[in-house]
Amino acid sequence: MTSVLGISAFFHDSAACLVQDGVIVAAASEERFSRRKGDAAFPAQAAAWCLEQGGLTASALDAVAFYEKPILHLDRLFESWLETAPRGWRAFLKGGPLWARDKIDLDGAIRRGLSDYTGKLLWCEHHESHAASAFFPSPFAEAAVLTIDGVGEWATATMGMGSGASLRLTHELRYPDSLGLLYSACTYHAGFRVNSGEYKLMGLAPFGTPRYLDRMLRELVDLRDDGSFRLHRAPFGFVDGLRMTTARFDELFDGPPRVPESPITQRDMDLAASVQQLTQMIVQRMVRSVVRETGVRDLCMAGGVALNAVANGTLKREQLVDRLWVQPAAGDAGGALGAALLAWHRYFGGARHRDSNDTALHDTMHGALLGPSFSDDVIAADLAAQGAVVETLGRDGVVQRTAECLATGGIVGWFDGRMEFGPRALGARSILADPRKNDMQERLNAHIKLRENFRPFAPAVLAERAHEYFDGIEGDESPYMLQVVPVRVDAPPLPAITHRDGSARVQTVTAARTPGLRAVLEAFAARTGCPVLVNTSFNIRGEPVVHTPADAYACLMRTDIDALAIGPYFVVRTAQPTVGDARWHVTLEPD
């Protein structure tokens, strides 16, 4: 058996993935173990867990594959600093020592992080890692491939084609012309954190009007019909400075960046609406180009911009593609998975793994449920160590009790099986609620998630009934919550999941992918007639999604979640002996 460990690290969202004979065995982000959101450190704990799942030590690996080529990355940094001298010297003085300390000896850092691993170490290009993560696990034998993010080594977007076990990228857009960095610059200017706040900007966009769009097309980008573009340098500071935007950007968009945590203004909303509209325009042009170049209308996507579910949702609606598959861990964490698969196919010449139950929409990501799980005994011990009062109901009993609680307006933390790989809660580490309640969106934001009140929530829906509530979704077309589509105006109202513009980011649920969540949806539908639930990640603002039973119990006690459903156990918050104790006081971290 050939075993390859994929690693992404040292920028943000570090992760590890184990692939054996082309099968994805395990994948996890380091942040879930370290409890540091977006953790960029070497994923020592995630890697150790992945190896354990394969019954291996690092010395038994056939190769370790890293998700980018650091020498090319360093080449881009030095060339940028030299090109912009003397202005770029400030960036060099800050960034150069960090590279010298942490990133030049990546070979040594990786080997030390894997207990002095001495075997083969393979370096993959950043966007090839993204492309491999998009195509190889997809349900398509042949597909067009598009990757878009901030920047890898030099590339900021690539297009190409996958067929069988082969993958070839044919076109690329290069730094500093980057859709991801353009979107991040607007994220920064709207007062949100770069590399984590972009999804906030996407959620804020429906509250504004795109009144800056023409100005962006005139002053920020020189956009071509094929989706390629050049950024105008003057408004941006990420090449030669220490800020994402400059005074010129301030002039163009009516003032300096919003101070983080200060009130959001109409300017911020309109900026969000404008860059979101521009992003959709660019993505659609790129998709037209890759479909035209390849002659294939099935599309796979990855890279951070592929997490822009609003843009994704337009692609089938505009009839640009026939079928769309987006890697659920589309950001840098997914690069670990892509690097491992790329090494298996390209270096080892391995065949592409195809599930024997393949259908037109069945992939090999195992529902993205690739992370740790916990036995009933471990769950019981962890809860007992916290002093929890639990009801032992059995799994069927927990499903029915959860549905009953939800149907009567309760909010339940749902902890079931293997943890998700990627940023979306898909029914393993989720908070569930009734989408029909008028006050539920406000309750969840204010008292559970402890975050901004404009933030929307996503629906999970029985796949075969998705078309009753959402336009543009037929059957199991959106299993990973990566398409935003209109909520049907003739459907029963679901105010908790319907965003300002009448849209929702839909997760279609089947028993094959997420049997536990499916069972709760069925039980809830039997009680209420509604086959839809609010499904949001099991965490509070500034923290990673819960990992262990102890993490889940702490989140229950620190918020107004009504109950925790975990394995065969049901835990009611108000029945806990330490409810209200100071130990559960929340200190929010900026996100």
Coordinates of C-alpha atoms in Angstrom, one line a residue:
M1 CA 0.0 0.0 0.0
T2 CA 1.3 3.5 -0.9
S3 CA 0.8 6.1 1.8
V4 CA 1.2 9.8 1.1
L5 CA 0.8 12.5 3.7
G6 CA -0.2 15.9 2.4
I7 CA 0.7 19.0 4.3
S8 CA -0.3 22.7 4.1
A9 CA 1.3 25.1 6.5
F10 CA 3.0 28.4 7.4
F11 CA 0.5 30.8 5.9
H12 CA -3.0 30.2 7.3
D13 CA -5.3 27.2 7.8
S14 CA -2.6 24.6 8.2
A15 CA -3.8 21.0 7.6
A16 CA -2.8 17.4 7.0
C17 CA -4.3 14.7 4.9
L18 CA -3.5 11.0 4.5
V19 CA -4.1 9.3 1.2
Q20 CA -3.5 5.5 0.8
D21 CA -3.6 4.0 -2.7
G22 CA -5.6 7.0 -3.9
V23 CA -8.2 6.8 -1.1
I24 CA -8.7 9.8 1.2
V25 CA -8.3 8.2 4.7
A26 CA -8.2 11.2 7.0
A27 CA -7.9 15.0 6.8
A28 CA -8.0 17.7 9.5
S29 CA -7.1 21.3 10.1
E30 CA -4.6 22.1 12.9
E31 CA -6.9 24.8 14.3
R32 CA -9.3 22.2 15.5
F33 CA -6.6 20.6 17.7
S34 CA -4.8 23.8 18.8
R35 CA -8.0 25.9 19.3
R36 CA -6.3 28.8 17.5
K37 CA -8.5 29.9 14.6
G38 CA -6.8 29.8 11.2
D39 CA -3.6 28.3 12.9
A40 CA -0.7 28.6 10.5
A41 CA 1.8 26.5 12.5
F42 CA 3.1 23.2 11.3
P43 CA 0.1 20.8 11.7
A44 CA 1.8 18.5 14.1
Q45 CA -1.3 17.3 15.9
A46 CA -3.4 17.0 12.7
A47 CA -0.6 15.0 11.0
A48 CA -0.2 12.7 14.0
W49 CA -3.9 12.0 14.1
C50 CA -4.0 11.3 10.3
L51 CA -1.1 8.8 10.7
E52 CA -2.8 7.1 13.5
Q53 CA -5.9 6.6 11.3
G54 CA -3.7 4.8 8.8
G55 CA -2.0 2.8 11.5
L56 CA 1.4 4.3 10.5
T57 CA 4.3 6.2 11.9
A58 CA 5.9 8.9 9.7
S59 CA 8.8 6.5 8.9
A60 CA 6.4 4.2 7.1
L61 CA 5.2 6.9 4.7
D62 CA 6.1 6.5 1.0
A63 CA 6.2 10.3 0.7
V64 CA 5.2 13.6 2.2
A65 CA 3.8 16.2 -0.2
F66 CA 3.8 19.9 0.6
Y67 CA 1.2 22.1 -1.0
E68 CA 3.5 24.7 -2.6
K69 CA 7.0 25.3 -3.8
P70 CA 8.7 27.7 -1.3
I71 CA 11.6 28.7 -3.5
L72 CA 9.1 30.0 -6.1
H73 CA 7.2 31.7 -3.3
L74 CA 10.4 33.4 -2.1
D75 CA 11.3 34.4 -5.6
R76 CA 8.0 36.2 -6.0
L77 CA 8.5 38.0 -2.7
F78 CA 12.0 39.2 -3.4
E79 CA 11.1 40.3 -6.9
S80 CA 8.2 42.3 -5.6
W81 CA 10.3 44.0 -2.9
L82 CA 13.1 44.9 -5.4
E83 CA 10.6 46.1 -8.1
T84 CA 9.0 48.5 -5.7
A85 CA 12.2 49.7 -4.0
P86 CA 12.6 51.9 -2.1
R87 CA 8.9 51.8 -1.0
G88 CA 9.0 48.0 -0.7
W89 CA 11.9 48.1 1.8
R90 CA 9.5 48.5 4.7
A91 CA 7.7 45.3 3.6
F92 CA 11.0 43.6 3.2
L93 CA 12.3 44.6 6.6
K94 CA 9.1 43.2 8.2
G95 CA 8.6 40.1 6.0
G96 CA 12.2 39.1 5.2
P97 CA 13.2 38.0 8.7
L98 CA 10.0 36.0 9.1
W99 CA 11.0 34.0 5.9
A100 CA 14.5 33.6 7.1
R101 CA 13.4 32.3 10.4
D102 CA 10.4 30.2 9.5
K103 CA 10.1 29.4 5.8
I104 CA 13.5 29.1 4.1
D105 CA 14.3 25.8 5.8
L106 CA 10.9 24.3 5.1
D107 CA 12.5 20.9 4.4
G108 CA 13.9 20.9 7.9
A109 CA 10.7 22.3 9.5
I110 CA 8.6 19.6 7.9
R111 CA 11.0 16.8 8.8
R112 CA 11.2 18.0 12.4
G113 CA 7.5 18.4 12.6
L114 CA 7.1 14.7 11.7
S115 CA 9.5 13.4 14.3
D116 CA 12.6 13.6 12.2
Y117 CA 11.1 12.1 9.1
T118 CA 13.8 11.0 6.7
G119 CA 11.8 9.8 3.7
K120 CA 10.8 11.4 0.4
L121 CA 9.6 15.0 0.4
L122 CA 7.7 16.3 -2.7
W123 CA 6.9 19.9 -3.5
C124 CA 3.7 20.7 -5.4
E125 CA 2.8 24.0 -6.9
H126 CA 0.1 25.8 -4.9
H127 CA -2.5 26.1 -7.6
E128 CA -1.9 22.5 -8.8
S129 CA -2.6 21.4 -5.3
H130 CA -5.9 23.4 -5.4
A131 CA -6.7 21.9 -8.8
A132 CA -6.0 18.4 -7.7
S133 CA -8.2 18.8 -4.7
A134 CA -11.0 20.0 -7.0
F135 CA -10.8 17.4 -9.8
F136 CA -9.6 14.1 -8.4
P137 CA -12.2 13.7 -5.6
S138 CA -15.0 15.0 -7.9
P139 CA -17.7 12.8 -9.4
F140 CA -16.6 13.6 -13.0
A141 CA -14.5 11.4 -15.2
E142 CA -13.6 14.5 -17.2
A143 CA -14.0 18.2 -16.2
A144 CA -12.9 21.7 -16.7
V145 CA -10.9 23.0 -13.7
L146 CA -10.7 26.5 -12.4
T147 CA -8.8 27.7 -9.3
I148 CA -8.9 31.3 -7.9
D149 CA -7.3 32.6 -4.7
G150 CA -5.1 35.3 -3.3
V151 CA -1.7 34.1 -4.5
G152 CA 0.3 31.0 -4.4
E153 CA 3.9 31.2 -5.7
W154 CA 3.1 33.5 -8.7
A155 CA -0.3 32.3 -9.9
T156 CA -3.5 33.9 -8.6
A157 CA -5.9 31.9 -10.8
T158 CA -5.5 29.0 -13.2
M159 CA -7.6 27.0 -15.6
G160 CA -7.2 23.6 -17.2
M161 CA -8.7 20.2 -17.5
G162 CA -8.8 16.9 -15.7
S163 CA -9.4 13.5 -17.4
G164 CA -9.2 10.2 -15.6
A165 CA -6.0 10.3 -13.5
S166 CA -4.4 13.2 -15.4
L167 CA -4.6 16.9 -14.7
R168 CA -3.2 19.7 -16.8
L169 CA -3.3 23.5 -16.2
T170 CA -3.0 25.5 -19.3
H171 CA -3.5 29.2 -18.4
E172 CA -2.7 31.3 -15.4
L173 CA -3.2 34.8 -14.0
R174 CA -0.2 36.1 -12.1
Y175 CA 0.6 38.2 -9.1
P176 CA -0.2 41.0 -8.4
D177 CA -3.3 40.7 -10.5
S178 CA -5.5 38.8 -8.1
L179 CA -9.2 38.5 -7.5
G180 CA -8.6 37.1 -4.1
L181 CA -6.4 40.0 -3.0
L182 CA -8.9 42.5 -4.5
Y183 CA -11.6 41.0 -2.5
S184 CA -9.4 41.0 0.6
A185 CA -8.5 44.6 0.1
C186 CA -12.2 45.5 0.2
T187 CA -12.6 43.2 3.3
Y188 CA -9.8 45.2 5.0
H189 CA -11.3 48.5 4.0
A190 CA -14.7 47.5 5.4
G191 CA -13.1 46.8 8.7
F192 CA -12.9 43.0 8.7
R193 CA -9.9 40.8 9.1
V194 CA -8.1 39.6 5.9
N195 CA -8.1 35.8 5.4
S196 CA -11.1 35.3 7.7
G197 CA -13.5 38.2 7.2
E198 CA -14.2 37.7 3.4
Y199 CA -17.3 35.7 4.1
K200 CA -18.6 38.6 6.2
L201 CA -18.2 40.9 3.3
M202 CA -20.2 38.4 1.1
G203 CA -22.9 38.4 3.8
L204 CA -23.0 42.2 4.0
A205 CA -23.3 42.7 0.3
P206 CA -27.1 42.3 0.0
F207 CA -27.6 45.2 2.4
G208 CA -25.9 47.6 0.0
T209 CA -26.2 48.8 -3.6
P210 CA -23.3 48.4 -6.1
R211 CA -22.9 52.1 -6.6
Y212 CA -19.1 51.8 -6.7
L213 CA -19.0 49.1 -9.4
D214 CA -18.4 51.5 -12.3
R215 CA -15.7 53.2 -10.3
M216 CA -14.0 49.8 -9.6
L217 CA -14.1 48.9 -13.3
R218 CA -12.5 52.3 -14.1
E219 CA -10.1 52.8 -11.3
L220 CA -9.2 49.3 -9.8
V221 CA -9.3 46.8 -12.6
D222 CA -8.7 46.6 -16.4
L223 CA -11.1 43.7 -17.0
R224 CA -11.0 41.7 -20.3
D225 CA -13.7 39.6 -21.9
D226 CA -11.9 36.3 -21.0
G227 CA -11.9 37.1 -17.3
S228 CA -8.2 38.1 -17.1
F229 CA -7.5 41.5 -15.7
R230 CA -4.8 43.9 -14.6
L231 CA -5.0 45.7 -11.2
H232 CA -4.2 49.4 -11.1
R233 CA -1.4 49.6 -8.6
A234 CA -2.0 53.0 -6.9
P235 CA -5.0 52.0 -4.7
F236 CA -3.4 48.9 -3.3
G237 CA -0.7 48.6 -0.7
F238 CA -0.1 44.8 -0.5
V239 CA 2.8 44.8 -3.0
D240 CA 5.0 47.5 -1.5
G241 CA 3.5 48.4 1.8
L242 CA 2.1 47.0 5.0
R243 CA -1.6 47.8 4.4
M244 CA -4.0 46.3 1.9
T245 CA -5.1 49.7 0.7
T246 CA -3.6 53.2 0.2
A247 CA -4.7 56.8 0.5
R248 CA -5.8 56.5 -3.2
F249 CA -8.2 53.8 -2.2
D250 CA -9.5 56.1 0.5
E251 CA -10.1 58.8 -2.0
L252 CA -12.0 56.5 -4.4
F253 CA -14.3 55.0 -1.7
D254 CA -15.2 58.0 0.4
G255 CA -12.9 57.7 3.3
P256 CA -10.4 55.5 5.2
P257 CA -10.9 51.9 6.3
R258 CA -13.6 51.3 8.9
V259 CA -12.2 50.8 12.4
P260 CA -12.8 47.2 13.3
E261 CA -15.8 46.6 15.6
S262 CA -17.1 50.2 14.9
P263 CA -20.6 50.7 13.5
I264 CA -21.1 49.5 9.9
T265 CA -22.1 52.3 7.6
Q266 CA -23.9 52.5 4.3
R267 CA -20.5 53.1 2.6
D268 CA -19.3 49.7 3.9
M269 CA -22.4 48.0 2.7
D270 CA -22.2 49.6 -0.8
L271 CA -18.5 48.7 -1.0
A272 CA -19.4 45.1 -0.2
A273 CA -22.2 45.0 -2.8
S274 CA -19.9 46.5 -5.4
V275 CA -17.0 44.1 -5.0
Q276 CA -19.3 41.2 -4.8
Q277 CA -20.9 42.2 -8.1
L278 CA -17.4 42.6 -9.6
T279 CA -16.3 39.2 -8.3
Q280 CA -19.3 37.5 -9.9
M281 CA -18.6 39.3 -13.2
I282 CA -15.0 38.1 -13.2
V283 CA -15.8 34.5 -12.1
Q284 CA -18.4 34.2 -14.8
R285 CA -16.0 35.4 -17.5
M286 CA -13.3 33.0 -16.3
V287 CA -15.8 30.1 -16.3
R288 CA -16.9 31.0 -19.9
S289 CA -13.2 30.9 -20.9
V290 CA -12.4 27.6 -19.3
V291 CA -15.5 26.0 -20.8
R292 CA -14.6 27.4 -24.2
E293 CA -11.0 26.3 -24.0
T294 CA -11.7 22.8 -22.8
G295 CA -15.0 22.2 -24.6
V296 CA -16.3 20.6 -21.3
R297 CA -19.3 21.9 -19.4
D298 CA -18.7 20.1 -16.1
L299 CA -16.6 22.3 -13.8
C300 CA -14.5 21.7 -10.7
M301 CA -13.4 24.6 -8.6
A302 CA -11.1 25.3 -5.6
G303 CA -9.0 28.1 -4.1
G304 CA -10.3 30.6 -1.5
V305 CA -12.5 32.5 -4.0
A306 CA -14.3 29.2 -4.7
L307 CA -15.8 29.6 -1.2
N308 CA -17.8 32.6 -2.5
A309 CA -21.0 30.7 -2.7
V310 CA -22.9 33.6 -4.1
A311 CA -20.7 33.7 -7.2
N312 CA -20.9 29.9 -7.4
G313 CA -24.7 30.0 -7.3
T314 CA -24.8 32.1 -10.5
L315 CA -23.0 29.6 -12.7
K316 CA -25.8 27.2 -13.3
R317 CA -28.4 29.9 -13.1
E318 CA -26.7 31.7 -16.0
Q319 CA -26.3 28.3 -17.8
L320 CA -22.5 28.6 -17.9
V321 CA -22.0 25.0 -16.8
D322 CA -24.0 21.8 -16.8
R323 CA -22.7 20.5 -13.5
L324 CA -20.6 22.2 -10.8
W325 CA -18.4 20.6 -8.0
V326 CA -16.5 22.7 -5.5
Q327 CA -14.0 21.2 -3.1
P328 CA -15.5 21.7 0.3
A329 CA -12.1 22.6 1.8
A330 CA -11.5 25.0 -1.1
G331 CA -9.0 27.2 0.8
D332 CA -5.4 26.5 1.8
A333 CA -6.4 23.6 4.2
G334 CA -7.6 21.7 1.1
G335 CA -4.2 22.1 -0.4
A336 CA -3.0 19.3 1.8
L337 CA -5.5 17.0 0.3
G338 CA -4.7 18.1 -3.2
A339 CA -1.0 17.7 -2.7
A340 CA -1.4 14.1 -1.5
L341 CA -3.6 13.2 -4.4
L342 CA -1.3 15.0 -6.9
A343 CA 1.6 13.0 -5.6
W344 CA -0.3 9.7 -5.8
H345 CA -1.3 10.3 -9.4
R346 CA 1.7 12.1 -10.8
Y347 CA 4.7 10.8 -8.9
F348 CA 3.5 7.3 -8.1
G349 CA 1.4 6.9 -11.3
G350 CA -1.6 5.7 -9.3
A351 CA -5.0 5.0 -10.7
R352 CA -7.9 7.3 -9.8
H353 CA -10.1 5.8 -7.0
R354 CA -13.7 5.6 -8.0
D355 CA -16.4 4.6 -5.5
S356 CA -18.3 1.6 -6.5
N357 CA -21.5 3.4 -5.9
D358 CA -20.6 6.3 -8.1
T359 CA -23.5 8.3 -9.5
A360 CA -23.5 11.6 -11.4
L361 CA -23.2 13.5 -8.1
H362 CA -21.3 11.1 -5.9
D363 CA -17.7 12.1 -5.1
T364 CA -15.0 10.5 -3.0
M365 CA -14.8 13.0 -0.2
H366 CA -16.9 10.8 2.1
G367 CA -19.2 13.8 2.7
A368 CA -16.1 15.8 3.9
L369 CA -16.5 13.9 7.2
L370 CA -12.8 13.1 7.3
G371 CA -11.8 14.2 10.8
P372 CA -11.8 12.7 14.3
S373 CA -14.7 10.9 15.9
F374 CA -15.2 9.7 19.5
S375 CA -16.5 6.5 20.9
D376 CA -19.5 6.5 23.3
D377 CA -17.1 5.6 26.2
V378 CA -14.8 8.5 25.4
I379 CA -17.8 10.9 25.1
A380 CA -19.1 9.7 28.5
A381 CA -15.7 10.1 30.2
D382 CA -15.2 13.6 28.8
L383 CA -18.7 14.7 29.9
A384 CA -18.2 13.2 33.3
A385 CA -14.9 15.0 33.7
Q386 CA -16.8 18.3 33.1
G387 CA -19.3 17.4 35.7
A388 CA -22.1 17.1 33.1
V389 CA -25.6 15.8 33.9
V390 CA -26.6 13.7 31.0
E391 CA -29.6 11.7 29.8
T392 CA -28.7 8.4 28.1
L393 CA -31.3 7.9 25.4
G394 CA -29.5 5.8 22.7
R395 CA -29.0 7.2 19.2
D396 CA -32.5 6.8 18.0
G397 CA -33.8 8.4 21.3
V398 CA -31.4 11.3 20.8
V399 CA -32.6 11.9 17.3
Q400 CA -36.2 12.0 18.5
R401 CA -35.5 14.2 21.5
T402 CA -33.5 16.6 19.3
A403 CA -36.4 16.9 16.8
E404 CA -38.8 17.5 19.6
C405 CA -36.6 20.2 21.1
L406 CA -36.2 21.9 17.8
A407 CA -39.9 21.8 17.0
T408 CA -40.7 23.6 20.2
G409 CA -38.2 26.4 19.5
G410 CA -35.1 25.0 21.1
I411 CA -31.5 25.3 19.8
V412 CA -29.4 22.2 19.8
G413 CA -25.7 21.6 19.5
W414 CA -25.3 18.5 17.3
F415 CA -22.1 16.4 17.7
D416 CA -22.1 13.3 15.6
G417 CA -19.4 11.0 14.1
R418 CA -16.4 12.2 12.2
M419 CA -15.6 16.0 12.1
E420 CA -16.0 17.9 8.9
F421 CA -12.9 18.9 6.8
G422 CA -13.3 22.5 5.6
P423 CA -15.0 25.6 7.0
R424 CA -18.6 24.5 6.7
A425 CA -20.6 22.6 9.3
L426 CA -22.3 19.8 7.5
G427 CA -24.0 17.8 10.2
A428 CA -21.2 16.6 12.4
R429 CA -20.3 19.7 14.4
S430 CA -23.5 21.8 13.9
I431 CA -25.9 24.0 15.7
L432 CA -29.4 23.3 14.6
A433 CA -32.6 25.4 14.9
D434 CA -36.1 25.9 13.5
P435 CA -35.9 28.1 10.3
R436 CA -39.6 29.0 10.6
K437 CA -39.1 31.2 13.7
N438 CA -39.1 35.0 13.1
D439 CA -36.7 35.7 15.9
M440 CA -34.4 32.8 15.3
Q441 CA -31.8 34.6 13.2
E442 CA -31.4 37.3 15.8
R443 CA -31.3 34.8 18.7
L444 CA -28.6 32.8 17.1
N445 CA -26.4 35.8 16.2
A446 CA -26.9 37.6 19.5
H447 CA -27.0 34.8 22.1
I448 CA -25.3 31.8 20.5
K449 CA -22.8 32.8 17.9
L450 CA -22.1 36.2 19.6
R451 CA -21.5 37.9 16.3
E452 CA -22.7 40.7 14.0
N453 CA -26.4 40.9 13.5
F454 CA -26.3 41.0 9.7
R455 CA -24.8 37.6 9.4
P456 CA -27.1 35.0 7.6
F457 CA -27.6 31.3 8.4
A458 CA -27.7 28.4 6.1
P459 CA -30.4 25.8 5.6
A460 CA -30.0 22.0 5.6
V461 CA -32.8 20.3 3.6
L462 CA -33.8 16.8 2.7
A463 CA -32.2 16.5 -0.8
E464 CA -35.3 15.2 -2.5
R465 CA -37.4 18.1 -1.2
A466 CA -34.9 20.9 -1.9
H467 CA -36.7 21.9 -5.1
E468 CA -39.9 22.7 -3.0
Y469 CA -38.1 25.5 -1.2
F470 CA -35.1 26.6 -3.3
D471 CA -34.8 27.6 -7.0
G472 CA -32.0 26.1 -9.0
I473 CA -31.4 23.0 -6.8
E474 CA -32.5 19.6 -7.9
G475 CA -31.8 16.7 -5.7
D476 CA -28.4 16.4 -4.1
E477 CA -26.7 19.2 -6.0
S478 CA -25.4 21.2 -3.1
P479 CA -24.1 18.8 -0.5
Y480 CA -21.3 21.0 0.8
M481 CA -23.2 24.3 1.3
L482 CA -21.3 26.1 -1.5
Q483 CA -24.1 27.5 -3.6
V484 CA -26.4 30.4 -2.8
V485 CA -29.7 30.2 -4.6
P486 CA -33.0 32.1 -4.4
V487 CA -35.6 30.9 -1.8
R488 CA -38.8 30.1 -3.6
V489 CA -41.4 32.9 -3.1
D490 CA -44.2 30.3 -3.2
A491 CA -42.7 28.1 -0.5
P492 CA -43.7 28.3 3.2
P493 CA -41.7 31.2 4.8
L494 CA -38.4 30.4 6.4
P495 CA -37.3 33.7 7.9
A496 CA -34.3 32.4 9.8
I497 CA -32.5 31.2 6.7
T498 CA -33.7 33.7 4.1
H499 CA -31.1 36.5 3.6
R500 CA -31.8 40.1 2.9
D501 CA -32.0 39.5 -0.9
G502 CA -34.2 36.4 -0.7
S503 CA -31.4 33.9 -1.0
A504 CA -29.9 31.0 1.0
R505 CA -26.7 29.0 1.0
V506 CA -28.2 25.5 0.7
Q507 CA -27.0 22.1 2.0
T508 CA -28.8 19.1 0.5
V509 CA -28.8 16.2 2.8
T510 CA -28.8 12.4 2.1
A511 CA -28.4 9.4 4.3
A512 CA -25.3 8.3 2.4
R513 CA -23.3 11.4 3.4
T514 CA -24.7 12.5 6.8
P515 CA -27.0 9.8 8.2
G516 CA -27.3 11.5 11.6
L517 CA -28.4 14.9 10.3
R518 CA -30.6 13.2 7.8
A519 CA -32.4 11.3 10.6
V520 CA -33.0 14.6 12.6
L521 CA -34.4 16.3 9.4
E522 CA -36.7 13.4 8.8
A523 CA -37.9 13.4 12.5
F524 CA -38.4 17.2 12.4
A525 CA -40.3 17.0 9.1
A526 CA -42.5 14.3 10.6
R527 CA -43.4 16.6 13.5
T528 CA -43.7 19.9 11.6
G529 CA -44.1 19.2 7.9
C530 CA -40.9 21.2 7.3
P531 CA -37.9 19.4 5.8
V532 CA -35.5 22.2 6.5
L533 CA -33.4 23.2 9.5
V534 CA -31.0 26.0 10.3
N535 CA -27.5 24.5 10.2
T536 CA -24.6 26.6 11.4
S537 CA -21.1 25.7 12.7
F538 CA -20.8 24.6 16.3
N539 CA -18.6 27.4 17.7
I540 CA -18.8 31.0 18.8
R541 CA -17.2 34.0 17.2
G542 CA -13.4 33.9 17.1
E543 CA -13.1 30.2 17.9
P544 CA -12.6 27.2 15.7
V545 CA -15.5 24.7 15.3
V546 CA -15.6 22.4 18.3
H547 CA -13.5 19.3 18.1
T548 CA -13.8 17.2 21.3
P549 CA -16.8 16.4 23.5
A550 CA -15.3 18.8 26.1
D551 CA -15.2 21.6 23.5
A552 CA -18.9 20.9 22.7
Y553 CA -19.9 21.0 26.4
A554 CA -18.0 24.2 26.9
C555 CA -19.8 25.8 24.0
L556 CA -23.1 24.7 25.4
M557 CA -22.4 26.3 28.8
R558 CA -20.9 29.5 27.4
T559 CA -24.0 30.3 25.2
D560 CA -27.8 30.1 25.2
I561 CA -27.8 26.8 23.4
D562 CA -30.6 24.8 25.0
A563 CA -29.2 21.3 24.7
L564 CA -26.3 19.2 23.4
A565 CA -27.0 16.0 21.4
I566 CA -23.8 13.9 21.4
G567 CA -23.6 10.2 20.6
P568 CA -26.3 8.4 22.7
Y569 CA -26.4 11.3 25.2
F570 CA -28.6 14.4 25.5
V571 CA -27.4 17.2 27.8
V572 CA -29.9 20.0 28.8
R573 CA -28.0 23.2 29.7
T574 CA -30.4 24.4 32.5
A575 CA -30.0 21.0 34.2
Q576 CA -26.2 21.5 34.6
P577 CA -24.9 22.1 38.1
T578 CA -22.4 24.8 37.0
V579 CA -24.8 26.8 34.7
G580 CA -24.0 30.5 35.2
D581 CA -20.6 29.9 36.8
A582 CA -17.8 32.4 36.1
R583 CA -15.8 29.6 34.5
W584 CA -18.1 29.8 31.4
H585 CA -17.5 33.6 30.9
V586 CA -16.8 34.4 27.3
T587 CA -14.0 36.6 26.1
L588 CA -14.5 37.1 22.4
E589 CA -11.5 37.0 20.1
P590 CA -11.7 39.3 17.0
D591 CA -12.4 37.4 13.8

